[in-house]
mmCIF file of C-alpha atoms in Angstrom:
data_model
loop_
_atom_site.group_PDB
_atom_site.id
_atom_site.type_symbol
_atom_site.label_atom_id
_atom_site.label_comp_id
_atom_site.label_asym_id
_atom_site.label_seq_id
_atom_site.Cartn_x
_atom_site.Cartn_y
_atom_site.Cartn_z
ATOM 1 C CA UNK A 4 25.331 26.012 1.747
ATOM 2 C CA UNK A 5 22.632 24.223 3.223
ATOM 3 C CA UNK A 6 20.538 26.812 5.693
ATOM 4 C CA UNK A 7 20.122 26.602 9.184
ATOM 5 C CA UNK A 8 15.917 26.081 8.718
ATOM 6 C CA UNK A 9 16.202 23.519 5.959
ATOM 7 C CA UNK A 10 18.795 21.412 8.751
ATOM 8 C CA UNK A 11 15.986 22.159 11.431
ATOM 9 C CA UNK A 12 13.467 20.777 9.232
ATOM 10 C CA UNK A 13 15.452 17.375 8.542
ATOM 11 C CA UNK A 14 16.083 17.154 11.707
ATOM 12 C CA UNK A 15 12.298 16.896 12.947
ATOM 13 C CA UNK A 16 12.074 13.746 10.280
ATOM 14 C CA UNK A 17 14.350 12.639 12.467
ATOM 15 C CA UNK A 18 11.658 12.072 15.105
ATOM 16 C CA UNK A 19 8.997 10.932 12.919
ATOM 17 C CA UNK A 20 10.983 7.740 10.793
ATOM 18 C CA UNK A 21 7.539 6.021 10.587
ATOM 19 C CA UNK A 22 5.716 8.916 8.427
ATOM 20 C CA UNK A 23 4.923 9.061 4.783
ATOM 21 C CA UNK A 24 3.187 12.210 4.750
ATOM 22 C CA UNK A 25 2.164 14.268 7.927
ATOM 23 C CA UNK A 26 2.105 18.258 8.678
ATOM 24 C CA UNK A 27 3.182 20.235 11.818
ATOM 25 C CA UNK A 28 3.089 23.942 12.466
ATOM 26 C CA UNK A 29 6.375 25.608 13.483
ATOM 27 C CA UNK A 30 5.648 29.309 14.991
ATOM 28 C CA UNK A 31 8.306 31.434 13.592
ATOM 29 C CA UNK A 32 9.512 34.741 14.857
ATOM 30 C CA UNK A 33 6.994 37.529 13.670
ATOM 31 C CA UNK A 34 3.942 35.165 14.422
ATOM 32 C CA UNK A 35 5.004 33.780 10.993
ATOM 33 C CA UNK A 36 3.988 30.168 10.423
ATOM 34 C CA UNK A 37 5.302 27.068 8.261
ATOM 35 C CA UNK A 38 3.474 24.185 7.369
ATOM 36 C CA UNK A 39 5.810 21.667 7.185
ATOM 37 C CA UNK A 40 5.137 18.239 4.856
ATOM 38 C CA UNK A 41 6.952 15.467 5.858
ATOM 39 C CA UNK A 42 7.533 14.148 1.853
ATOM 40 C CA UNK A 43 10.036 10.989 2.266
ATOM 41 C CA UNK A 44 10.683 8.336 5.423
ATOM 42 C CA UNK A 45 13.473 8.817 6.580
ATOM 43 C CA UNK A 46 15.459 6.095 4.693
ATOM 44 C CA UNK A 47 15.903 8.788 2.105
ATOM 45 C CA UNK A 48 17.705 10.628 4.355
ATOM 46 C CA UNK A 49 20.032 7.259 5.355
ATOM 47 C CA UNK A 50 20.557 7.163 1.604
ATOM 48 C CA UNK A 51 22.129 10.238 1.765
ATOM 49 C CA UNK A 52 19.593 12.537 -0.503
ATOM 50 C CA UNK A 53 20.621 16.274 -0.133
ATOM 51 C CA UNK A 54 18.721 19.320 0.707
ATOM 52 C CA UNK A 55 18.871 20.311 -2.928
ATOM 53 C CA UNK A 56 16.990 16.930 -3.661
ATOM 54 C CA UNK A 57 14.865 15.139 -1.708
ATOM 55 C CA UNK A 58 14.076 18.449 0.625
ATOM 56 C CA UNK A 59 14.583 20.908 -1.800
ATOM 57 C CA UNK A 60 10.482 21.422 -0.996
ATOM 58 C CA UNK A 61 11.836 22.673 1.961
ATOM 59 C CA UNK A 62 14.404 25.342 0.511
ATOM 60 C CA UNK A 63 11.868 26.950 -1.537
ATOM 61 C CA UNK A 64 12.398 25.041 -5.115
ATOM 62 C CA UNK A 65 9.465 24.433 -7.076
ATOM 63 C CA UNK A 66 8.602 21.672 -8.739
ATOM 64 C CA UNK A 67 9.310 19.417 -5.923
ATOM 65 C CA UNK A 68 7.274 16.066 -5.988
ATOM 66 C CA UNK A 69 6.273 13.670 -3.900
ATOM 67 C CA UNK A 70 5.588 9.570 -4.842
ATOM 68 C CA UNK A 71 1.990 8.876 -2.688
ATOM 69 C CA UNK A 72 0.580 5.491 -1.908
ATOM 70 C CA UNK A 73 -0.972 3.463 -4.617
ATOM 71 C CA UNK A 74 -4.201 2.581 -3.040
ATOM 72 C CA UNK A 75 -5.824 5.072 -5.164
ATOM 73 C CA UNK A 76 -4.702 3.654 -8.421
ATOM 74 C CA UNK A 77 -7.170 1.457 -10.205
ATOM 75 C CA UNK A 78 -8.307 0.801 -13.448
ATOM 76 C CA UNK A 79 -8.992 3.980 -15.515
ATOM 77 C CA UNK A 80 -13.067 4.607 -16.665
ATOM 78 C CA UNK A 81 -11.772 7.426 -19.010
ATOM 79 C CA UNK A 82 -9.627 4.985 -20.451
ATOM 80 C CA UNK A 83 -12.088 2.100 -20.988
ATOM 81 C CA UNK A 84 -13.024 0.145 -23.934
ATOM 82 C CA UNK A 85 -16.699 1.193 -25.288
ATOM 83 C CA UNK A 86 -17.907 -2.708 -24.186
ATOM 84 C CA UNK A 87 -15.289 -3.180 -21.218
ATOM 85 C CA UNK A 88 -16.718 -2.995 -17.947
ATOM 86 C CA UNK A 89 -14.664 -2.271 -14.727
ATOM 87 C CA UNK A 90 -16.224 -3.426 -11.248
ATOM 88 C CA UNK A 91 -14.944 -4.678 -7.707
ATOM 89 C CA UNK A 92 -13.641 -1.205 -6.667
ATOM 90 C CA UNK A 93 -11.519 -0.321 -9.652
ATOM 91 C CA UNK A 94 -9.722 -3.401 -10.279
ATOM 92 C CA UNK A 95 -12.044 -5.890 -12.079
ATOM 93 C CA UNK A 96 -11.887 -6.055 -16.001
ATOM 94 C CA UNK A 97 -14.910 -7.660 -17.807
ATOM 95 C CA UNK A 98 -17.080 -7.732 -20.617
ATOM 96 C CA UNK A 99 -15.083 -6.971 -24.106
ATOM 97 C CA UNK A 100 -12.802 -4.351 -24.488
ATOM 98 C CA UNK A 101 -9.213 -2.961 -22.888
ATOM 99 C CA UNK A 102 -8.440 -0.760 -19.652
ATOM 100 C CA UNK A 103 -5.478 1.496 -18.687
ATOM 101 C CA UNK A 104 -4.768 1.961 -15.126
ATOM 102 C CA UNK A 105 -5.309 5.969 -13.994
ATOM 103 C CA UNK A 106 -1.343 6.491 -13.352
ATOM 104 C CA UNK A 107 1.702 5.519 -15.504
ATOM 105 C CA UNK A 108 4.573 4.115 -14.637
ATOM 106 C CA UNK A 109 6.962 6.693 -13.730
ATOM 107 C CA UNK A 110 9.217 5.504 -11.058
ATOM 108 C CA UNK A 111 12.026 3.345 -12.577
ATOM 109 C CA UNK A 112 11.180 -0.312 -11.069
ATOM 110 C CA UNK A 113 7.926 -1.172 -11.174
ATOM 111 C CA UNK A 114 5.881 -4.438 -10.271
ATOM 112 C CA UNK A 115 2.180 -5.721 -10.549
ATOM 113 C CA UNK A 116 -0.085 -8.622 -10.524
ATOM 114 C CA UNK A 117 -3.150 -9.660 -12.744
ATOM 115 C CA UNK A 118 -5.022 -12.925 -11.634
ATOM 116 C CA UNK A 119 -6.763 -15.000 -14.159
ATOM 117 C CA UNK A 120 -10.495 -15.171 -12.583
ATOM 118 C CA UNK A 121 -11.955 -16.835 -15.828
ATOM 119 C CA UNK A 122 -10.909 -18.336 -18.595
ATOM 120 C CA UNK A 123 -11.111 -16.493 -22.490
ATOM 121 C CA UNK A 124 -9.194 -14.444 -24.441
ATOM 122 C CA UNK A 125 -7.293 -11.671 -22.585
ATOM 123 C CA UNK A 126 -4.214 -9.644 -22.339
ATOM 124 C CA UNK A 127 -1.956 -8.228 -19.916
ATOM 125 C CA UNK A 128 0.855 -5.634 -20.600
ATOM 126 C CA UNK A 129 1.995 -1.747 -21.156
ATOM 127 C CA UNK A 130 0.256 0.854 -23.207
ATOM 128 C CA UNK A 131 0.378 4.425 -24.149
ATOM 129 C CA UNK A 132 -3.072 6.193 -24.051
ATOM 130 C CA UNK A 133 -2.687 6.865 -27.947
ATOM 131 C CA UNK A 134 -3.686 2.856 -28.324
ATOM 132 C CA UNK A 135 -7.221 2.022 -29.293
ATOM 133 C CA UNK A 136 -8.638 0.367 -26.489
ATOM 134 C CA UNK A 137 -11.935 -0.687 -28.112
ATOM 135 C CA UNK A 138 -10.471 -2.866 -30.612
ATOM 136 C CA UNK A 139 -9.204 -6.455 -29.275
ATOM 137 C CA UNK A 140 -6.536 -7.679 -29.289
ATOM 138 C CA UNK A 141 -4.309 -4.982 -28.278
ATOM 139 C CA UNK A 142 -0.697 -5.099 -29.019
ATOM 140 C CA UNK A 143 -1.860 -4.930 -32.895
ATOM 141 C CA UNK A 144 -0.436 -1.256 -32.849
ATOM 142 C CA UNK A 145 2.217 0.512 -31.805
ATOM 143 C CA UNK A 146 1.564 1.570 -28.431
ATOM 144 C CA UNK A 147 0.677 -1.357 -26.606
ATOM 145 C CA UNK A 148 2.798 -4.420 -25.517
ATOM 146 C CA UNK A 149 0.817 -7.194 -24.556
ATOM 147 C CA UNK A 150 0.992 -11.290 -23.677
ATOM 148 C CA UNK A 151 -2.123 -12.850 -24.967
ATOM 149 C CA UNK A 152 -3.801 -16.022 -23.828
ATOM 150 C CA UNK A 153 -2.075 -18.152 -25.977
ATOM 151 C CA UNK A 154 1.149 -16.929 -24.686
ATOM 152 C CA UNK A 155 2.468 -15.078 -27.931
ATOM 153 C CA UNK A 156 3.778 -11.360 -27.288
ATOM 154 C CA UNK A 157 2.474 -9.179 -29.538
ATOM 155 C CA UNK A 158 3.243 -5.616 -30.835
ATOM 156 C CA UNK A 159 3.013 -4.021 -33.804
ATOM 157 C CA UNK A 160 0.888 -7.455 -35.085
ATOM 158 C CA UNK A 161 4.283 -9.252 -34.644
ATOM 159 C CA UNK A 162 4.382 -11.845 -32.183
ATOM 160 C CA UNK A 163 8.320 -11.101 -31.177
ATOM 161 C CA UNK A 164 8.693 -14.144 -28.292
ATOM 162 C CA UNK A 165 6.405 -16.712 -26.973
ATOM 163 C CA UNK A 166 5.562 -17.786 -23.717
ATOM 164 C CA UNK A 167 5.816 -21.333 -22.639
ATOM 165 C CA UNK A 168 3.294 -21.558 -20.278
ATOM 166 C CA UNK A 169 -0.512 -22.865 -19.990
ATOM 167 C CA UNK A 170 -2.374 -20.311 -18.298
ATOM 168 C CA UNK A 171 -5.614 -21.643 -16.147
ATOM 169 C CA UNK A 172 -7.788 -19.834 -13.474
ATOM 170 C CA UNK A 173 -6.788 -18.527 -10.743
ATOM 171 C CA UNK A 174 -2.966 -18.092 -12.115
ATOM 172 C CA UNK A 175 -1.707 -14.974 -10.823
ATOM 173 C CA UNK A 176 0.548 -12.914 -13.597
ATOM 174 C CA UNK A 177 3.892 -10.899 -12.843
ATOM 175 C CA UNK A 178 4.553 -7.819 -14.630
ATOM 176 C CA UNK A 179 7.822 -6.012 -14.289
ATOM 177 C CA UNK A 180 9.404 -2.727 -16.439
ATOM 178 C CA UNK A 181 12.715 -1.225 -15.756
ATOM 179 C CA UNK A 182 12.256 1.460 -18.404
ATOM 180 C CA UNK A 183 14.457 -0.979 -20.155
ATOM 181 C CA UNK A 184 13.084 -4.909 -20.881
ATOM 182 C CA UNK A 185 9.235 -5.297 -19.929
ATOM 183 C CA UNK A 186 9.404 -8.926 -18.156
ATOM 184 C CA UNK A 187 6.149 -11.297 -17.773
ATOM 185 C CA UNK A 188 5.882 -14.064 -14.229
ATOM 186 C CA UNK A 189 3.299 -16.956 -13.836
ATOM 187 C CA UNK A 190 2.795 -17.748 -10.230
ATOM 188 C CA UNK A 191 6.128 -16.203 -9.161
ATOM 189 C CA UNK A 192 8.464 -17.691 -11.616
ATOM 190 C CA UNK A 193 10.206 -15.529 -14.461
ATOM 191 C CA UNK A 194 8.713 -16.828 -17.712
ATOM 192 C CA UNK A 195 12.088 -17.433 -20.111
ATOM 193 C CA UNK A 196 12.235 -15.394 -23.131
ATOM 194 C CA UNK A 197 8.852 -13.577 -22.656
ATOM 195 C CA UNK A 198 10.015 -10.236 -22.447
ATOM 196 C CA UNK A 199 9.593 -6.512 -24.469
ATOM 197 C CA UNK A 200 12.221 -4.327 -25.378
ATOM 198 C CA UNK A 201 12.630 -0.690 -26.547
ATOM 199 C CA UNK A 202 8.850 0.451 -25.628
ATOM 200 C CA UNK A 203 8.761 4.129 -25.447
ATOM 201 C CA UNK A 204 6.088 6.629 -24.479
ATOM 202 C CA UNK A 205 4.163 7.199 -21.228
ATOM 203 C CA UNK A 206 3.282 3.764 -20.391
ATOM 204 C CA UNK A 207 0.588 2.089 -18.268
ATOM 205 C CA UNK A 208 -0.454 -0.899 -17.229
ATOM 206 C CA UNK A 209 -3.029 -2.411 -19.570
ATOM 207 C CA UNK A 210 -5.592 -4.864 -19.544
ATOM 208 C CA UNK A 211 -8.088 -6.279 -22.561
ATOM 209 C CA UNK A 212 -10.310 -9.054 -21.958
ATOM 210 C CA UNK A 213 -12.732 -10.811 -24.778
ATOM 211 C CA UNK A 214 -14.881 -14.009 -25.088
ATOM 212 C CA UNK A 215 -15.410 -14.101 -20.892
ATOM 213 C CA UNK A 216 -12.377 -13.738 -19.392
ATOM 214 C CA UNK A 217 -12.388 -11.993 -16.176
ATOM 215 C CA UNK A 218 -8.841 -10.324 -14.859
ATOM 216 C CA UNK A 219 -8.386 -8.506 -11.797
ATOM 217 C CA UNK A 220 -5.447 -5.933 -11.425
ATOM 218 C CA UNK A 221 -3.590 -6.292 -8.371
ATOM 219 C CA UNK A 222 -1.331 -2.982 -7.398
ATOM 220 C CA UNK A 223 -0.751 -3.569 -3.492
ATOM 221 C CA UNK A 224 -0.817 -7.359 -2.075
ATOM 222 C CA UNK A 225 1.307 -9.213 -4.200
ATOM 223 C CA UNK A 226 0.723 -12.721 -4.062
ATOM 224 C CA UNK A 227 4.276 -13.791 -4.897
ATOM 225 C CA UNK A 228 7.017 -11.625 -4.418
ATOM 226 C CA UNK A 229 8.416 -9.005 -6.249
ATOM 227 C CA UNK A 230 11.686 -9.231 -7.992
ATOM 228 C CA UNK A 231 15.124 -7.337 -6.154
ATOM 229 C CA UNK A 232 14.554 -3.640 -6.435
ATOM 230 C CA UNK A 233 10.623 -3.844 -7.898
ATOM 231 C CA UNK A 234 8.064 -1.642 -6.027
ATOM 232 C CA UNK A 235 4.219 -1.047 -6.544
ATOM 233 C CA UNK A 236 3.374 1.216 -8.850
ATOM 234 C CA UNK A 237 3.141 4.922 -7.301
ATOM 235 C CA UNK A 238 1.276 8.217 -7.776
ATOM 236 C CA UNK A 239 3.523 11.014 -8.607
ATOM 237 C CA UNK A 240 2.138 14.067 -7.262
ATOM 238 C CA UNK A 241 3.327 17.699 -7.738
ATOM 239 C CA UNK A 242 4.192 20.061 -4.943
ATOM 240 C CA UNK A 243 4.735 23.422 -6.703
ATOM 241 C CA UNK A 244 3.431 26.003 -4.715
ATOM 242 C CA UNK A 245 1.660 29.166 -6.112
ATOM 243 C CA UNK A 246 4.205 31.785 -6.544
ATOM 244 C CA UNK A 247 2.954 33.755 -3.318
ATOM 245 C CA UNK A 248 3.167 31.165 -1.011
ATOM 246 C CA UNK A 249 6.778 29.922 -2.491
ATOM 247 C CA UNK A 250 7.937 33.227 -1.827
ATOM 248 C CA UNK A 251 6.848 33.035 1.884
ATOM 249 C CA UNK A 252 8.691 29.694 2.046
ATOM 250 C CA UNK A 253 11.575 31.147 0.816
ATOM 251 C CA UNK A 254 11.557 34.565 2.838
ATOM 252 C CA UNK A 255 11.439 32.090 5.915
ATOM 253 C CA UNK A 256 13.778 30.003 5.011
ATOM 254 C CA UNK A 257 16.634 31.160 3.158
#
């Protein structure tokens, strides 16, 4: 049975559709106060998410978790080639070398955008963090699924489809993963046949460059639109509370 707080607390979302994230203070009897964390807009609650899901926060569960905006996602300097270099705020990849973004992809439709700034040999895909990120090209190994410059797909050292495309600067490459095929765009159109299946691991988006090519990572304004049911890539963040403070919650609200 869903308790009379946890209904009070979806039913201040109610006046606050617009929020992401926010925090009140509700004065309880006893002088008691909850913080309250507004976790979801309210379409989740049109969707019809329960209070054992998408507010279980609220009834005391741990290991609730809330998906934050991407803006703070870039490309990872921990997870750098030795010879790659990473400017314009996070999202440039030079010099020689490949790049994994700082979060994976987690959510179960995911969309993003490299542009072509200049011309070389370069790569744009998925990798695990087990992949060797110094050693170009990536996709020679098994944890990283790359289209090259020359269009050929490559994992493993097998080039398993080809793109038919000629790639110049300034075109802007699609990337979309379902968890199921990983699909490749140029300027908004699905390339035919240039997709991955079966990749496995905890994936990220990947990025090697080589011989001056310049790629910038784009994680927020799409240039062309995403495909039905693709979002950005988001930050997964975990809520657990420490085990005092959960049993507060849960003292108040059960």
């Amino acid at each position: 049975m869903v308790s009379t707080r946890c209904v009070l607390v979806q039913s201040f979302a109610l006046f606050c559709p617009s929020l992401i994230v926010c925090s009140s203070a509700i004065s309880l009897t006893g002088g008691l106060t909850l913080w309250i964390h507004v976790l979801q807009p309210i379409a989740n609650l049109v969707m019809g998410n329960s209070c054992c899901s998408c507010w279980q926060f609220y009834c005391g569960s741990k290991g609730a978790k809330q998906r934050i905006g991407n803006s703070e996602i870039t490309l990872d300097p921990l997870h750098l080639g030795e010879e790659g270099v990473i400017v314009k705020q996070g999202l440039r990849l030079c010099g020689s070398g490949g790049a994994l973004a700082t979060a994976p992809l987690t959510q179960s439709k995911t969309y993003f955008e490299v542009t072509i700034q200049t011309q070389g040999h370069w790569g744009i895909g998925l990798a695990t963090r087990q992949a060797d990120l110094n050693y170009v090209p990536l996709g020679l190994c098994e944890y990283s699924w790359m289209m090259l410059s020359d269009g050929r797909l490559l994992h493993r050292n097998t080039s398993v489809a080809l793109a038919a495309a000629d790639f110049d600067e300034g075109d802007v490459i699609g990337v979309s993963f379902d968890h199921v095929e990983l699909k490749f765009f140029l300027n908004g159109s699905l390339l035919d046949g240039a997709s991955f299946s079966g990749l496995r691991g905890t994936l990220y988006p990947c990025l090697f460059v080589d011989q001056g090519a310049i790629l910038d990572l784009e994680l927020v304004n799409f240039i062309h639109d995403s495909p039905t049911g693709f979002l950005p890539l988001m930050v997964e963040q975990d809520l657990s509370l420490g085990d005092h403070e959960d049993d507060s919650l849960k003292a108040l609200l059960i």
